[in-house]
Short mmCIF file of C-alpha atoms and ligand atoms in Angstrom, two decimals:
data_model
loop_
_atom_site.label_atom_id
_atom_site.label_comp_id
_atom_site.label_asym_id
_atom_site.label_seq_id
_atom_site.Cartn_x
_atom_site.Cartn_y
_atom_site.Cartn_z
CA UNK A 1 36.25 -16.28 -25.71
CA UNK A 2 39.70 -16.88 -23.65
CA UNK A 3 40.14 -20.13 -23.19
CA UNK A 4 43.00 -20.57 -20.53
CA UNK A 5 40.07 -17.65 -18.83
CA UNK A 6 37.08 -19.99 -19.17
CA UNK A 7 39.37 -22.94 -18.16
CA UNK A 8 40.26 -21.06 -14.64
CA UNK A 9 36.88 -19.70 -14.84
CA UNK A 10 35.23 -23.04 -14.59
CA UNK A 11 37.98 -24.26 -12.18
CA UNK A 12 36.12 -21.64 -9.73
CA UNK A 13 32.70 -22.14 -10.73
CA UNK A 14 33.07 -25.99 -9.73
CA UNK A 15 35.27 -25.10 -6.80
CA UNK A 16 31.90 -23.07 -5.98
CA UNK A 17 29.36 -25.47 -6.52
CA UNK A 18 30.94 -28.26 -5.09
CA UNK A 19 32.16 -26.36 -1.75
CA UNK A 20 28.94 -25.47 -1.43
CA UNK A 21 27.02 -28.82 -1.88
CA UNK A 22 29.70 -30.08 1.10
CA UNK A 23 28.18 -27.91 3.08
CA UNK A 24 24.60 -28.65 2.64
CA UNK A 25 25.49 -31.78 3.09
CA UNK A 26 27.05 -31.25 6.40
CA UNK A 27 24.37 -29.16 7.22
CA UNK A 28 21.46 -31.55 6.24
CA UNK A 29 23.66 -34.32 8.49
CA UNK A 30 23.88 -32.05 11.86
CA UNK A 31 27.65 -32.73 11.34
CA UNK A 32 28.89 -29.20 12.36
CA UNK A 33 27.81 -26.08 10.71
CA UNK A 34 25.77 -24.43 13.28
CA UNK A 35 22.52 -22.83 12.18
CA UNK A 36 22.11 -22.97 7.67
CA UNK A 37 23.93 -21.88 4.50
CA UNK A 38 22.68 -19.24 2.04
CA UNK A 39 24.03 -21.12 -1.18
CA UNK A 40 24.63 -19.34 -4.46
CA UNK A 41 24.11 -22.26 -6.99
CA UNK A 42 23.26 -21.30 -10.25
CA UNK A 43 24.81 -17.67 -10.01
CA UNK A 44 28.60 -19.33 -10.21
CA UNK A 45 28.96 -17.08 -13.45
CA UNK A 46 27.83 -14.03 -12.25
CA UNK A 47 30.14 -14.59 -8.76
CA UNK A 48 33.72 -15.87 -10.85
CA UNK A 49 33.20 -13.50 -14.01
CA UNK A 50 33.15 -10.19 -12.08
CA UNK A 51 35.74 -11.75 -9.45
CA UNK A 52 37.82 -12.42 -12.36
CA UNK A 53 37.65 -9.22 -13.45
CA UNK A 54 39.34 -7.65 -10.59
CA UNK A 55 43.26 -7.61 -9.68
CA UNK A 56 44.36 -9.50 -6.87
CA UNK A 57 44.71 -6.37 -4.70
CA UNK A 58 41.15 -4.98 -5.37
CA UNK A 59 38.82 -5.04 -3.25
CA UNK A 60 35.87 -7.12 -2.82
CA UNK A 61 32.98 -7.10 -0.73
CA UNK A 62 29.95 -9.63 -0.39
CA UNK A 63 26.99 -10.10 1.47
CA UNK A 64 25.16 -12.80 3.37
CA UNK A 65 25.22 -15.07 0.25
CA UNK A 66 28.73 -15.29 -0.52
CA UNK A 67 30.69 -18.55 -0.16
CA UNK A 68 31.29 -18.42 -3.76
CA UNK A 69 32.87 -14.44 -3.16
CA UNK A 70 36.06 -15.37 -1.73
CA UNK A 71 36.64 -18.50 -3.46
CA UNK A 72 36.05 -16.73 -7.19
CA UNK A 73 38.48 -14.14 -5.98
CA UNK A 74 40.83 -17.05 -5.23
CA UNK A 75 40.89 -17.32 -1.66
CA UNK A 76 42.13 -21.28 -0.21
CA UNK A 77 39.14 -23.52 0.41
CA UNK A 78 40.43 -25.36 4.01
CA UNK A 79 40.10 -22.22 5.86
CA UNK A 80 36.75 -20.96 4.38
CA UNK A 81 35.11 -24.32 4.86
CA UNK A 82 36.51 -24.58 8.91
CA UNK A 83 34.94 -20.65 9.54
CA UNK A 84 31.76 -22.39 8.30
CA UNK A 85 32.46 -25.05 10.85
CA UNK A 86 33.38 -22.87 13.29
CA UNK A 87 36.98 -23.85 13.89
CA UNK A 88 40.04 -21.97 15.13
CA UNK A 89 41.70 -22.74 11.47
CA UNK A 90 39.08 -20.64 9.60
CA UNK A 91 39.41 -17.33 8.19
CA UNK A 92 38.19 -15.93 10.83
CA UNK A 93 39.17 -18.44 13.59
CA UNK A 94 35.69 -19.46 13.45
CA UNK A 95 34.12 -16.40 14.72
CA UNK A 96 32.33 -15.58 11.78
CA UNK A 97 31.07 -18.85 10.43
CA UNK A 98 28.61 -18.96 7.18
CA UNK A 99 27.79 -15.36 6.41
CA UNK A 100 31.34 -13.43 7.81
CA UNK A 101 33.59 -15.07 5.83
CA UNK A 102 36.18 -12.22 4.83
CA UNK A 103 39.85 -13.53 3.77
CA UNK A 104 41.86 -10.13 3.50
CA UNK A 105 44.88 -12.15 1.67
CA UNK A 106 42.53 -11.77 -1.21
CA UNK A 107 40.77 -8.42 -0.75
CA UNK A 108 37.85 -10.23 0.84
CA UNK A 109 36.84 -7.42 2.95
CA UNK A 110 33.79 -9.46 4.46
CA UNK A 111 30.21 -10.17 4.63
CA UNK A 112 27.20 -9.03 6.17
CA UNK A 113 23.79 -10.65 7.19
CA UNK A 114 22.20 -6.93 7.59
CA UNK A 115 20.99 -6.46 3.40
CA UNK A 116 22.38 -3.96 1.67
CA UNK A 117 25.21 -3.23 4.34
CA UNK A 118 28.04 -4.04 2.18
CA UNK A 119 27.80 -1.55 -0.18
CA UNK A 120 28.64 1.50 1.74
CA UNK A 121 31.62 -0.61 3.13
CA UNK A 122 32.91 -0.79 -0.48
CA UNK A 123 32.71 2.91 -1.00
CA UNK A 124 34.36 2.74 1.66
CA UNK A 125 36.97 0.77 0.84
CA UNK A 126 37.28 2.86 -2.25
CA UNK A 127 37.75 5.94 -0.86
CA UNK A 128 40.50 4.69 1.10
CA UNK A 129 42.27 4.18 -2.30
CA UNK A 130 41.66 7.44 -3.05
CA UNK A 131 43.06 8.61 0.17
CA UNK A 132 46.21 6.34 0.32
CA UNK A 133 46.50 7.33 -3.62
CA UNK A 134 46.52 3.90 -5.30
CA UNK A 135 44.13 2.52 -8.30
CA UNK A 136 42.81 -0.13 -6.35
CA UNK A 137 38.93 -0.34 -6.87
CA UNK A 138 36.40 -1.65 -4.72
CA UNK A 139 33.27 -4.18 -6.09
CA UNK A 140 30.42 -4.62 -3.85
CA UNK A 141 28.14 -8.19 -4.83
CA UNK A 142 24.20 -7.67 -3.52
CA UNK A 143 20.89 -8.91 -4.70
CA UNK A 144 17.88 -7.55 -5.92
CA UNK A 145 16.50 -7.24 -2.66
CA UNK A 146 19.24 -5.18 -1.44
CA UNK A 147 18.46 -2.73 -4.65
CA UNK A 148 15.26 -1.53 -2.65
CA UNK A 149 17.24 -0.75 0.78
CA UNK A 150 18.46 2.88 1.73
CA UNK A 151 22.16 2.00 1.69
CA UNK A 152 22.02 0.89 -1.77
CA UNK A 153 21.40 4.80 -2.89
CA UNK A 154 23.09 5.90 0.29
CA UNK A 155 26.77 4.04 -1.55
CA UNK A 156 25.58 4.86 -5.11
CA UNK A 157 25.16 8.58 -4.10
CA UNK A 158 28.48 8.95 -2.94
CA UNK A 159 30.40 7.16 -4.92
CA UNK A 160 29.43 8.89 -7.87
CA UNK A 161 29.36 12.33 -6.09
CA UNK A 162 32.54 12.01 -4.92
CA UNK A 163 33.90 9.68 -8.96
CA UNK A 164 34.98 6.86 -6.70
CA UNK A 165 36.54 3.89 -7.97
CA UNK A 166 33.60 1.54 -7.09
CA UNK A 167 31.94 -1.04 -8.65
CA UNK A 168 28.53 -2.33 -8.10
CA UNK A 169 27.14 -5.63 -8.89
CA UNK A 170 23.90 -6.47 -8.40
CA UNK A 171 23.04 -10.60 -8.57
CA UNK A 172 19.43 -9.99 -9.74
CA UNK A 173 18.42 -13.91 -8.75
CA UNK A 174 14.30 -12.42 -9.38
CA UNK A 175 13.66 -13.21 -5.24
CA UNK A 176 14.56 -12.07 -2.12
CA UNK A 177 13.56 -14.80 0.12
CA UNK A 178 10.44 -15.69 -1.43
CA UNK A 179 8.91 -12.58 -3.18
CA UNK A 180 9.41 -11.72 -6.25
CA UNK A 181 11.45 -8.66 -7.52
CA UNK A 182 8.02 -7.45 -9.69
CA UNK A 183 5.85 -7.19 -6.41
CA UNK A 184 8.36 -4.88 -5.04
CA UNK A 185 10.30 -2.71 -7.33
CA UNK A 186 8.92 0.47 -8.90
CA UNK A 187 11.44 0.56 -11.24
CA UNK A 188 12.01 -0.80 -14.63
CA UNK A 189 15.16 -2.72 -14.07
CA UNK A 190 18.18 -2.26 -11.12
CA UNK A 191 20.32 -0.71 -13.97
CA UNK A 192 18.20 1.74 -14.97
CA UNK A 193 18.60 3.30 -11.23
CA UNK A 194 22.08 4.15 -12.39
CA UNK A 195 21.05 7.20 -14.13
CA UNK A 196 19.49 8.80 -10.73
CA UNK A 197 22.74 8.79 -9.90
CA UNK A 198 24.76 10.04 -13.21
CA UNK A 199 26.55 6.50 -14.08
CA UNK A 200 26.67 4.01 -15.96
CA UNK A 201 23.99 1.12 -15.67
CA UNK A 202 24.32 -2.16 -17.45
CA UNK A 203 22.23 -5.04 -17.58
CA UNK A 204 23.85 -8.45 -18.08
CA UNK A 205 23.11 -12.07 -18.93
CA UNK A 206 24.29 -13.59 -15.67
CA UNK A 207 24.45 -17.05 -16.91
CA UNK A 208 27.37 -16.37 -19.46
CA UNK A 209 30.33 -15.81 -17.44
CA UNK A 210 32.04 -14.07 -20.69
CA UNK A 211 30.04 -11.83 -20.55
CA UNK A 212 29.78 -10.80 -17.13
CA UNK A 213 33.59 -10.62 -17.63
CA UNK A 214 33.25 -8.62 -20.29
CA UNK A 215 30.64 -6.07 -18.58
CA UNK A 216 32.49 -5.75 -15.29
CA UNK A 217 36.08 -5.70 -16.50
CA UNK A 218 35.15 -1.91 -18.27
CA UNK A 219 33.28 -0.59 -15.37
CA UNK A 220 36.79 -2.31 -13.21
CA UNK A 221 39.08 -0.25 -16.16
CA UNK A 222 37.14 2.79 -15.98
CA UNK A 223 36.72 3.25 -12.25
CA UNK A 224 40.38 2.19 -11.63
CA UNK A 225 41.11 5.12 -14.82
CA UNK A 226 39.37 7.94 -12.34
CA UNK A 227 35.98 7.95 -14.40
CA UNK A 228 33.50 6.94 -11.17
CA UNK A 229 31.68 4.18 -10.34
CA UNK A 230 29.04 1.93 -12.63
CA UNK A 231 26.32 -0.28 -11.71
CA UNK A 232 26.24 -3.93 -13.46
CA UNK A 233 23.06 -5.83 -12.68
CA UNK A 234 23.53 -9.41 -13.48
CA UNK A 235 20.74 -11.33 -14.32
CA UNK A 236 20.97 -14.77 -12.91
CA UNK A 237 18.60 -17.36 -10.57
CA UNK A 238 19.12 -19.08 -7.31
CA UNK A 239 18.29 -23.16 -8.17
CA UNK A 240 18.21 -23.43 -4.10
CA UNK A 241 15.52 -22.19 -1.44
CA UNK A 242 16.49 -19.32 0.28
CA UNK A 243 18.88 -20.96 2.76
CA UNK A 244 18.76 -24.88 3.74
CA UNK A 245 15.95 -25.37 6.38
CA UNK A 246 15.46 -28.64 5.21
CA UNK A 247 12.92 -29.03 2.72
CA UNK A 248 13.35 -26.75 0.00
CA UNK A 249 9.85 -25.16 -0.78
CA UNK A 250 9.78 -23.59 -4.35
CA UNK A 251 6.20 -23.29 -5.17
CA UNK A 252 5.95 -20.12 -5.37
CA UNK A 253 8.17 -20.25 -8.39
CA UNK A 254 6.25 -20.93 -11.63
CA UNK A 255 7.30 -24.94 -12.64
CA UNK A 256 8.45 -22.87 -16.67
CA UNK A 257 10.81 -19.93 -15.18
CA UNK A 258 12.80 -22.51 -13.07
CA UNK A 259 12.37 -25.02 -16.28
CA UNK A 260 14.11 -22.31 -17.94
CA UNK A 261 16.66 -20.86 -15.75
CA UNK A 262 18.03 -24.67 -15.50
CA UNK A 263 18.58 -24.92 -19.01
CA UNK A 264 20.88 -22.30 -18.40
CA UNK A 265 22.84 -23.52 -15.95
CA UNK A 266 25.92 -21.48 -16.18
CA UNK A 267 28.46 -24.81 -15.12
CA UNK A 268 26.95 -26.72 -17.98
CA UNK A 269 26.28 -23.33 -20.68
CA UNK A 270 30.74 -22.99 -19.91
CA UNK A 271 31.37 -26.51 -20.21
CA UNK A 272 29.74 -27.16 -23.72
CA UNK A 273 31.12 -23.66 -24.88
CA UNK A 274 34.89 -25.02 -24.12
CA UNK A 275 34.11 -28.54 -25.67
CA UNK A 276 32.90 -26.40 -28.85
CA UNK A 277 36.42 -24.68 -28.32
CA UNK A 278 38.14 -28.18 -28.57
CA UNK A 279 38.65 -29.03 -24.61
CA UNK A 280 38.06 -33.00 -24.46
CA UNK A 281 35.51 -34.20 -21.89
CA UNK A 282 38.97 -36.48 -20.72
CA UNK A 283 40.49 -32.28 -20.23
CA UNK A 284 37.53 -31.23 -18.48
CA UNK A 285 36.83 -34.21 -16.82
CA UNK A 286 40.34 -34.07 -14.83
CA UNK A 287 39.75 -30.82 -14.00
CA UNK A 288 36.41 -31.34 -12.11
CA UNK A 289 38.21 -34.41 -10.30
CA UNK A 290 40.91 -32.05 -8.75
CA UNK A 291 38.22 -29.95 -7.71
CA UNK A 292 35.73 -32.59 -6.01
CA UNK A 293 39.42 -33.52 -4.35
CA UNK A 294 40.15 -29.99 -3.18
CA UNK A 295 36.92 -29.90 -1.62
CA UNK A 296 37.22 -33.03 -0.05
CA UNK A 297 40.57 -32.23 1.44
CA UNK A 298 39.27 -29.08 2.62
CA UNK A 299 36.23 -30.50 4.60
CA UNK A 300 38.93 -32.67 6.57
CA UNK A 301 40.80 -30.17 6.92
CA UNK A 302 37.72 -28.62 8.72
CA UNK A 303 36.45 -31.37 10.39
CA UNK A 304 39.80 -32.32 11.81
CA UNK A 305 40.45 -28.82 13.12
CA UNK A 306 40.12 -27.89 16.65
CA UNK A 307 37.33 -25.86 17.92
CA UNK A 308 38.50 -22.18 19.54
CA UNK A 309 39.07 -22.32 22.95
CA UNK A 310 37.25 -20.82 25.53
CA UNK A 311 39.55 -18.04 26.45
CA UNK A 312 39.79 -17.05 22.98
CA UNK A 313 36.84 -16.17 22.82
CA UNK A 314 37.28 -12.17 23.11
CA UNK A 315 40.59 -12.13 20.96
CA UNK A 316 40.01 -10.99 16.84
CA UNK A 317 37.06 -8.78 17.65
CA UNK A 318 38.56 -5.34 17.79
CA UNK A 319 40.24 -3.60 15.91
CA UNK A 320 43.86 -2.52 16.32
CA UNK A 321 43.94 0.84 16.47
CA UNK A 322 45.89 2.95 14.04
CA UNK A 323 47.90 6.31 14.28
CA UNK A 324 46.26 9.13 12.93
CA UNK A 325 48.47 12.03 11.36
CA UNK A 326 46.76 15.11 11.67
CA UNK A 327 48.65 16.22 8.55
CA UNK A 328 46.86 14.15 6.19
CA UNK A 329 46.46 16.08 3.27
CA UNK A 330 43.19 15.53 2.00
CA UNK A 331 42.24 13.44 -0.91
CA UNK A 332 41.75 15.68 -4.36
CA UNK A 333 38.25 15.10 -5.49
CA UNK A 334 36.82 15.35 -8.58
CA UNK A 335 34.29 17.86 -9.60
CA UNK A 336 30.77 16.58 -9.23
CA UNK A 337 29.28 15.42 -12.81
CA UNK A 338 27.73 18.31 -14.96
CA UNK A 339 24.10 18.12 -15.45
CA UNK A 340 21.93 15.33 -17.49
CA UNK A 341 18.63 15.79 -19.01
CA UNK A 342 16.16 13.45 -17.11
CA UNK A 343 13.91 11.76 -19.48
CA UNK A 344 10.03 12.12 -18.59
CA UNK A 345 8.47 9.21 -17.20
CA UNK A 346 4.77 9.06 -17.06
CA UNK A 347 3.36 8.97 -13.90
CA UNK A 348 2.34 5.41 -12.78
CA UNK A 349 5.79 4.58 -13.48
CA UNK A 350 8.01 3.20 -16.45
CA UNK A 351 7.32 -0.71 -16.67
C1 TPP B 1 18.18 -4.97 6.64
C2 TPP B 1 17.64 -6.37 6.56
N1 TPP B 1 16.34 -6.56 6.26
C3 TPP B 1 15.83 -7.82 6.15
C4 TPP B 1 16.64 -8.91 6.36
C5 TPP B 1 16.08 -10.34 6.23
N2 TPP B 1 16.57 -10.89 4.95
C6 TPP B 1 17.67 -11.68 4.89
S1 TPP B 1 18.05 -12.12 3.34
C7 TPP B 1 16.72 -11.28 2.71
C8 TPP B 1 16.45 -11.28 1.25
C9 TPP B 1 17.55 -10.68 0.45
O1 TPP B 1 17.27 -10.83 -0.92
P1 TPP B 1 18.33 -10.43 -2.00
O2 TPP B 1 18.97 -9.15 -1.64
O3 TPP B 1 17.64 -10.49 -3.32
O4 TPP B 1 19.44 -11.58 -1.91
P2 TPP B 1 19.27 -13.16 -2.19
O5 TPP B 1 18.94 -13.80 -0.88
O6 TPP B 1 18.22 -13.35 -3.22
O7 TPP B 1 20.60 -13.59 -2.68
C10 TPP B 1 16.00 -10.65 3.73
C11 TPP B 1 14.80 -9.85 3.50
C12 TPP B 1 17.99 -8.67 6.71
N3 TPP B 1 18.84 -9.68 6.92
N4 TPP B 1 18.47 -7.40 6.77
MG1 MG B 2 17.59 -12.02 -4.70
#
């Protein structure tokens, strides 16, 4: 373990959890946040160790779960939590609100509510580095639902066709709303999809943010090295209903996996590894203060920001066009990967 890491890791796993608990609460009170909030408790780990893994001017794109995104890749909290209020002083001058946020100072390159749309726009993103020449590398954050959609093998397929510098992590939370990953997935894990597709596919405890850090910093290294894209599937679980109706329904969750998934809760499982390390609870205790004070600050800083006026409503929404140079030499590409035997699987399928 690093433990000036782990120390700004949990710095961002707090800022996460308690960012997002002010905005169920705003939320539960009708107090501005128009329609509900996808939270991402209990992932923090997965979100801040693969954010952490990246450089500042990587790229990063989430989906429609992804308050934590931006903040783990160290974007300011005031103008995240006025988009979810809809002000003028969000990140996107409130035009975005819960599940847009995208704060390019920090290679937040957005969200999406349409599943699975994000992670063409990071193979995207990545070819673009490979266009303008620079080692940048693009991550794209989806769940487990998103591993059964077309544009999750649409973006696999080319990035590894083409060796782009992509990285793919998938927050396997075991749900996507409220069925389970087992009634719908054919295949053994997420990872081992990977191999369709000639990369690497890596299965990770989601609850350790070490060693999500671990995990995603070599597939970051070797994608930003030339050597193509990899597919990290994080395994991790959502302690919150899908998004907050109101009353949180869980019982379709058996009472012993959520048992077990909180004993794992990745805040507490990095707190008691850095009091092993020899942090004092005084240490750590400061440290969670300044965040529950960042996050207050930054829901008055919401709530006292104005709303957008009227007659801006149609400004932000295009883009600006850009020059095109007809003598753009195109990108080199790598030759596509040589062949691989395929294992046999008997029919009926692997699991
Ligand atoms: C293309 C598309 N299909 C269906 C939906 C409705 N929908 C929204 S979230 C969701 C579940 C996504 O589950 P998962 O990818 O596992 O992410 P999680 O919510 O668990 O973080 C569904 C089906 C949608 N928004 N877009
Ligand atoms: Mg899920």
């Amino acid at each position: 373990m690093n433990r000036e890491r782990d120390l700004e890791a949990l710095r961002r796993m707090l800022r996460i959890r308690r960012f997002e608990e002010a905005a169920m609460d705003i939320v539960r009170k009708g107090q501005g946040i128009a329609g509900s909030v996808h939270v991402c408790i209990g992932q923090e780990a997965a979100v801040v160790g693969s954010c952490l893994a990246l450089r500042a001017d990587d790229y990063m794109v989430g989906y429609h779960r992804s308050h934590g995104h931006p903040i783990a890749k160290g974007a300011a909290l005031g103008p995240l939590m006025a988009e979810l209020m809809g002000r003028r002083t969000g990140v996107c001058h409130g035009k975005g609100g819960s599940m847009h946020l995208a704060d390019f100072s920090v290679g937040s390159l957005g969200e999406t509510a349409i599943v699975g749309a994000g992670i063409p726009q990071a193979v995207g993103a990545a070819y673009s580095a490979r266009v303008r020449g620079t080692d940048q590398v693009a991550l794209a954050f989806f769940g487990d639902g998103a591993a059964n959609i077309g544009s999750f093998h649409e973006g696999l397929n080319l990035a590894a066709a083409w060796g782009l510098g992509a990285v793919f992590v998938c927050e396997n939370n075991l749900y996507a709303m409220s069925t389970a990953l087992a009634d719908t997935m054919a295949s053994e894990s997420v990872a081992a999809r990977a191999a369709a597709y000639r990369m690497p596919g890596v299965i990770v405890d989601g609850q350790d943010v070490d060693a999500v850090y671990d995990v995603v910093s070599a597939a970051v290294e070797r994608g930003r090295a030339g050597g193509g894209p990899t597919l990290v599937e994080a395994r991790t679980y959502r302690y919150r209903d899908h998004a907050e109706y109101g009353n949180m329904d869980l019982s379709h969750r058996p009472a012993e996996e959520v048992e077990h998934w909180r004993s794992r809760d990745p805040v507490e499982l990095l707190h008691a590894r850095l009091l092993a390390d020899g942090i004092s609870e005084t240490e750590l205790a400061a440290l969670a203060e300044t965040v529950a004070e960042e996050v207050r600050a930054a829901v008055r800083f919401a709530k006292q920001s104005p709303q957008p006026a009227p007659e801006e409503l149609f400004e932000d929404l295009w883009a600006t066009p850009i020059e095109t140079t007809p003598a753009m030499p195109a990108p080199p590409m790598p030759s596509p990967p040589g062949p691989v035997p395929v294992a046999a699987v008997p029919a009926g399928g692997a699991r």
